[in-house]
Amino acid sequence: MFKKLSVALLASAFALAACAADRQDAATGSATDPSAGQVVSAALKKLAPGVQIDQITASPLPGFYQVIASGQLVYVSADGKYMLNGDVVDLAARENLSERAWAGFRKAELAKVPASQRIVFAPPHPKYTVTVFSDVNCGYCRMFHSHIKQFNDEGIAVEYLAWPREGVTDTAGAPTDTYKEMVSVWCAADRKAAFTAAKQGKAPKPAECANPVKDEFDLGVKLGVTGTPMVLGPDGMVLGGYVTPDKLLKMLEKGS
């Protein structure tokens, strides 16, 4: 689900992600050398004019900056001439530094989502909490939610965020069916019941209200979500797509 992209396809991926999220161009984050950060930003915008640059920071690679942009993590030289697309691994520590950087970024961004905008299934005193980007209609999402009681019994709280796989709008600019259905779920009087019913194939009663579905879809794009379900641990690390309660518990215990 999370395949490496070739440099030849990267510009297209940037542009598509930015278009799908329907966001305005803006640069945030920081760099050790502001002037170098500006060079890096300008180089990427020349490659892909619609790119959304979310973070530019110093990288473990001498002479390169780490950039998170439109759901991608890449490394760009300080002079803006070269770009590397791939994982940086610390061989001595045997640690994937790119995955760790992504995790930190995801954790910080997810912390900004209010609890009121999530659909939460939790035991009284959870040992662990995971965030799951989910679509009400995808098969593996439904399989995951069918185990929600077992997740809770294992002490795992599941906090759902909306990520309609069809996107927010279709090619004609009209709201997609999945988006409308997820809005109805988030606007239901009992969101948990409506969410579970939708996972069982029962369409929710149409409803509209101020809701976070589009914002959460945009956030997913920003965090590199390309499919559902996407399960994220408390530290922002990706724990997988569909995982069973016993396997998820083992992963959480290993990471604790």
mmCIF file of N, CA, C and O in Angstrom, residues 42-91:
data_model
loop_
_atom_site.group_PDB
_atom_site.id
_atom_site.type_symbol
_atom_site.label_atom_id
_atom_site.label_comp_id
_atom_site.label_asym_id
_atom_site.label_seq_id
_atom_site.Cartn_x
_atom_site.Cartn_y
_atom_site.Cartn_z
ATOM 1 N N ALA A 42 12.069 26.724 -2.993
ATOM 2 C CA ALA A 42 11.955 27.211 -4.368
ATOM 3 C C ALA A 42 12.201 26.091 -5.371
ATOM 4 O O ALA A 42 11.526 26.002 -6.410
ATOM 5 N N ALA A 43 13.155 25.214 -5.070
ATOM 6 C CA ALA A 43 13.467 24.110 -5.980
ATOM 7 C C ALA A 43 12.290 23.157 -6.118
ATOM 8 O O ALA A 43 11.946 22.708 -7.211
ATOM 9 N N LEU A 44 11.633 22.851 -4.996
ATOM 10 C CA LEU A 44 10.499 21.940 -5.034
ATOM 11 C C LEU A 44 9.303 22.567 -5.748
ATOM 12 O O LEU A 44 8.589 21.888 -6.496
ATOM 13 N N LYS A 45 9.089 23.858 -5.529
ATOM 14 C CA LYS A 45 7.966 24.524 -6.179
ATOM 15 C C LYS A 45 8.192 24.655 -7.685
ATOM 16 O O LYS A 45 7.231 24.704 -8.467
ATOM 17 N N LYS A 46 9.445 24.687 -8.093
ATOM 18 C CA LYS A 46 9.742 24.709 -9.523
ATOM 19 C C LYS A 46 9.446 23.338 -10.124
ATOM 20 O O LYS A 46 8.947 23.227 -11.247
ATOM 21 N N LEU A 47 9.756 22.291 -9.379
ATOM 22 C CA LEU A 47 9.486 20.921 -9.831
ATOM 23 C C LEU A 47 7.988 20.658 -9.884
ATOM 24 O O LEU A 47 7.476 20.071 -10.837
ATOM 25 N N ALA A 48 7.263 21.089 -8.843
ATOM 26 C CA ALA A 48 5.820 20.843 -8.751
ATOM 27 C C ALA A 48 5.159 22.100 -8.191
ATOM 28 O O ALA A 48 5.097 22.278 -6.974
ATOM 29 N N PRO A 49 4.684 22.994 -9.055
ATOM 30 C CA PRO A 49 4.139 24.287 -8.621
ATOM 31 C C PRO A 49 3.031 24.192 -7.564
ATOM 32 O O PRO A 49 2.868 25.097 -6.760
ATOM 33 N N GLY A 50 2.268 23.106 -7.553
ATOM 34 C CA GLY A 50 1.169 23.001 -6.597
ATOM 35 C C GLY A 50 1.539 22.345 -5.288
ATOM 36 O O GLY A 50 0.671 22.059 -4.475
ATOM 37 N N VAL A 51 2.837 22.109 -5.068
ATOM 38 C CA VAL A 51 3.245 21.355 -3.887
ATOM 39 C C VAL A 51 2.929 22.106 -2.601
ATOM 40 O O VAL A 51 3.071 23.324 -2.520
ATOM 41 N N GLN A 52 2.456 21.361 -1.593
ATOM 42 C CA GLN A 52 2.198 21.900 -0.255
ATOM 43 C C GLN A 52 3.366 21.486 0.630
ATOM 44 O O GLN A 52 3.529 20.314 0.961
ATOM 45 N N ILE A 53 4.219 22.422 0.992
ATOM 46 C CA ILE A 53 5.378 22.129 1.830
ATOM 47 C C ILE A 53 4.983 22.324 3.286
ATOM 48 O O ILE A 53 4.630 23.420 3.703
ATOM 49 N N ASP A 54 5.037 21.237 4.045
ATOM 50 C CA ASP A 54 4.607 21.291 5.434
ATOM 51 C C ASP A 54 5.761 21.433 6.412
ATOM 52 O O ASP A 54 5.584 21.988 7.501
ATOM 53 N N GLN A 55 6.936 20.926 6.032
ATOM 54 C CA GLN A 55 8.046 20.996 6.974
ATOM 55 C C GLN A 55 9.376 20.872 6.241
ATOM 56 O O GLN A 55 9.532 20.028 5.355
ATOM 57 N N ILE A 56 10.319 21.733 6.596
ATOM 58 C CA ILE A 56 11.697 21.633 6.112
ATOM 59 C C ILE A 56 12.592 21.668 7.336
ATOM 60 O O ILE A 56 12.575 22.635 8.100
ATOM 61 N N THR A 57 13.361 20.602 7.550
ATOM 62 C CA THR A 57 14.239 20.534 8.718
ATOM 63 C C THR A 57 15.593 19.982 8.310
ATOM 64 O O THR A 57 15.749 19.397 7.227
ATOM 65 N N ALA A 58 16.565 20.136 9.178
ATOM 66 C CA ALA A 58 17.875 19.538 8.944
ATOM 67 C C ALA A 58 17.710 18.028 8.899
ATOM 68 O O ALA A 58 16.840 17.460 9.571
ATOM 69 N N SER A 59 18.526 17.368 8.088
ATOM 70 C CA SER A 59 18.423 15.915 7.953
ATOM 71 C C SER A 59 19.704 15.241 8.438
ATOM 72 O O SER A 59 20.728 15.907 8.632
ATOM 73 N N PRO A 60 19.663 13.912 8.635
ATOM 74 C CA PRO A 60 20.871 13.183 9.030
ATOM 75 C C PRO A 60 21.921 13.153 7.918
ATOM 76 O O PRO A 60 23.078 12.842 8.181
ATOM 77 N N LEU A 61 21.522 13.464 6.684
ATOM 78 C CA LEU A 61 22.445 13.440 5.554
ATOM 79 C C LEU A 61 23.157 14.792 5.438
ATOM 80 O O LEU A 61 22.498 15.816 5.247
ATOM 81 N N PRO A 62 24.460 14.821 5.531
ATOM 82 C CA PRO A 62 25.187 16.093 5.393
ATOM 83 C C PRO A 62 24.872 16.768 4.057
ATOM 84 O O PRO A 62 24.878 16.119 3.010
ATOM 85 N N GLY A 63 24.566 18.048 4.122
ATOM 86 C CA GLY A 63 24.308 18.800 2.899
ATOM 87 C C GLY A 63 22.893 18.687 2.373
ATOM 88 O O GLY A 63 22.572 19.269 1.340
ATOM 89 N N PHE A 64 22.021 17.964 3.079
ATOM 90 C CA PHE A 64 20.639 17.776 2.632
ATOM 91 C C PHE A 64 19.662 18.204 3.719
ATOM 92 O O PHE A 64 19.956 18.141 4.915
ATOM 93 N N TYR A 65 18.487 18.621 3.268
ATOM 94 C CA TYR A 65 17.396 18.936 4.174
ATOM 95 C C TYR A 65 16.292 17.904 4.007
ATOM 96 O O TYR A 65 16.092 17.349 2.920
ATOM 97 N N GLN A 66 15.611 17.639 5.102
ATOM 98 C CA GLN A 66 14.478 16.711 5.096
ATOM 99 C C GLN A 66 13.209 17.506 4.873
ATOM 100 O O GLN A 66 12.959 18.489 5.573
ATOM 101 N N VAL A 67 12.412 17.077 3.888
ATOM 102 C CA VAL A 67 11.205 17.820 3.516
ATOM 103 C C VAL A 67 9.989 16.901 3.554
ATOM 104 O O VAL A 67 10.006 15.806 2.981
ATOM 105 N N ILE A 68 8.951 17.358 4.232
ATOM 106 C CA ILE A 68 7.657 16.683 4.190
ATOM 107 C C ILE A 68 6.732 17.584 3.395
ATOM 108 O O ILE A 68 6.518 18.740 3.757
ATOM 109 N N ALA A 69 6.235 17.059 2.281
ATOM 110 C CA ALA A 69 5.436 17.878 1.372
ATOM 111 C C ALA A 69 4.392 17.030 0.673
ATOM 112 O O ALA A 69 4.714 16.004 0.080
ATOM 113 N N SER A 70 3.137 17.458 0.748
ATOM 114 C CA SER A 70 2.026 16.789 0.059
ATOM 115 C C SER A 70 2.052 15.270 0.247
ATOM 116 O O SER A 70 1.900 14.498 -0.693
ATOM 117 N N GLY A 71 2.237 14.842 1.482
ATOM 118 C CA GLY A 71 2.179 13.415 1.788
ATOM 119 C C GLY A 71 3.409 12.626 1.415
ATOM 120 O O GLY A 71 3.358 11.393 1.373
ATOM 121 N N GLN A 72 4.520 13.305 1.139
ATOM 122 C CA GLN A 72 5.764 12.630 0.789
ATOM 123 C C GLN A 72 6.883 13.133 1.699
ATOM 124 O O GLN A 72 6.865 14.275 2.160
ATOM 125 N N LEU A 73 7.890 12.278 1.943
ATOM 126 C CA LEU A 73 9.090 12.690 2.653
ATOM 127 C C LEU A 73 10.272 12.481 1.717
ATOM 128 O O LEU A 73 10.508 11.362 1.242
ATOM 129 N N VAL A 74 11.002 13.558 1.441
ATOM 130 C CA VAL A 74 12.156 13.492 0.542
ATOM 131 C C VAL A 74 13.307 14.280 1.152
ATOM 132 O O VAL A 74 13.148 14.991 2.148
ATOM 133 N N TYR A 75 14.477 14.135 0.529
ATOM 134 C CA TYR A 75 15.668 14.856 0.969
ATOM 135 C C TYR A 75 16.173 15.700 -0.192
ATOM 136 O O TYR A 75 16.349 15.192 -1.299
ATOM 137 N N VAL A 76 16.373 16.985 0.065
ATOM 138 C CA VAL A 76 16.798 17.918 -0.978
ATOM 139 C C VAL A 76 18.096 18.591 -0.548
ATOM 140 O O VAL A 76 18.238 19.011 0.604
ATOM 141 N N SER A 77 19.049 18.664 -1.487
ATOM 142 C CA SER A 77 20.339 19.272 -1.166
ATOM 143 C C SER A 77 20.174 20.755 -0.874
ATOM 144 O O SER A 77 19.260 21.416 -1.378
ATOM 145 N N ALA A 78 21.071 21.306 -0.055
ATOM 146 C CA ALA A 78 20.975 22.699 0.368
ATOM 147 C C ALA A 78 21.057 23.671 -0.796
ATOM 148 O O ALA A 78 20.544 24.781 -0.712
ATOM 149 N N ASP A 79 21.685 23.225 -1.910
ATOM 150 C CA ASP A 79 21.763 24.097 -3.085
ATOM 151 C C ASP A 79 20.586 23.910 -4.025
ATOM 152 O O ASP A 79 20.493 24.562 -5.068
ATOM 153 N N GLY A 80 19.647 23.020 -3.660
ATOM 154 C CA GLY A 80 18.455 22.808 -4.466
ATOM 155 C C GLY A 80 18.680 22.041 -5.756
ATOM 156 O O GLY A 80 17.787 21.976 -6.597
ATOM 157 N N LYS A 81 19.825 21.393 -5.901
ATOM 158 C CA LYS A 81 20.140 20.700 -7.156
ATOM 159 C C LYS A 81 19.742 19.227 -7.159
ATOM 160 O O LYS A 81 19.515 18.652 -8.224
ATOM 161 N N TYR A 82 19.694 18.618 -5.991
ATOM 162 C CA TYR A 82 19.468 17.176 -5.940
ATOM 163 C C TYR A 82 18.350 16.827 -4.961
ATOM 164 O O TYR A 82 18.175 17.477 -3.930
ATOM 165 N N MET A 83 17.619 15.760 -5.308
ATOM 166 C CA MET A 83 16.572 15.259 -4.438
ATOM 167 C C MET A 83 16.696 13.751 -4.327
ATOM 168 O O MET A 83 16.892 13.054 -5.332
ATOM 169 N N LEU A 84 16.598 13.251 -3.111
ATOM 170 C CA LEU A 84 16.631 11.816 -2.854
ATOM 171 C C LEU A 84 15.273 11.382 -2.340
ATOM 172 O O LEU A 84 14.695 12.024 -1.456
ATOM 173 N N ASN A 85 14.769 10.271 -2.868
ATOM 174 C CA ASN A 85 13.481 9.745 -2.450
ATOM 175 C C ASN A 85 13.689 8.331 -1.935
ATOM 176 O O ASN A 85 13.877 7.401 -2.706
ATOM 177 N N GLY A 86 13.703 8.175 -0.630
ATOM 178 C CA GLY A 86 13.929 6.856 -0.050
ATOM 179 C C GLY A 86 14.186 6.970 1.437
ATOM 180 O O GLY A 86 14.231 8.068 2.004
ATOM 181 N N ASP A 87 14.360 5.833 2.093
ATOM 182 C CA ASP A 87 14.566 5.814 3.535
ATOM 183 C C ASP A 87 16.034 6.018 3.892
ATOM 184 O O ASP A 87 16.934 5.487 3.231
ATOM 185 N N VAL A 88 16.261 6.769 4.963
ATOM 186 C CA VAL A 88 17.594 6.918 5.530
ATOM 187 C C VAL A 88 17.665 6.020 6.753
ATOM 188 O O VAL A 88 16.853 6.154 7.676
ATOM 189 N N VAL A 89 18.625 5.086 6.752
ATOM 190 C CA VAL A 89 18.743 4.113 7.834
ATOM 191 C C VAL A 89 20.061 4.310 8.567
ATOM 192 O O VAL A 89 21.128 4.402 7.945
ATOM 193 N N ASP A 90 19.990 4.412 9.874
ATOM 194 C CA ASP A 90 21.178 4.470 10.714
ATOM 195 C C ASP A 90 21.648 3.033 10.910
ATOM 196 O O ASP A 90 21.019 2.258 11.644
ATOM 197 N N LEU A 91 22.742 2.663 10.239
ATOM 198 C CA LEU A 91 23.191 1.272 10.267
ATOM 199 C C LEU A 91 23.679 0.860 11.650
ATOM 200 O O LEU A 91 23.477 -0.286 12.071
#
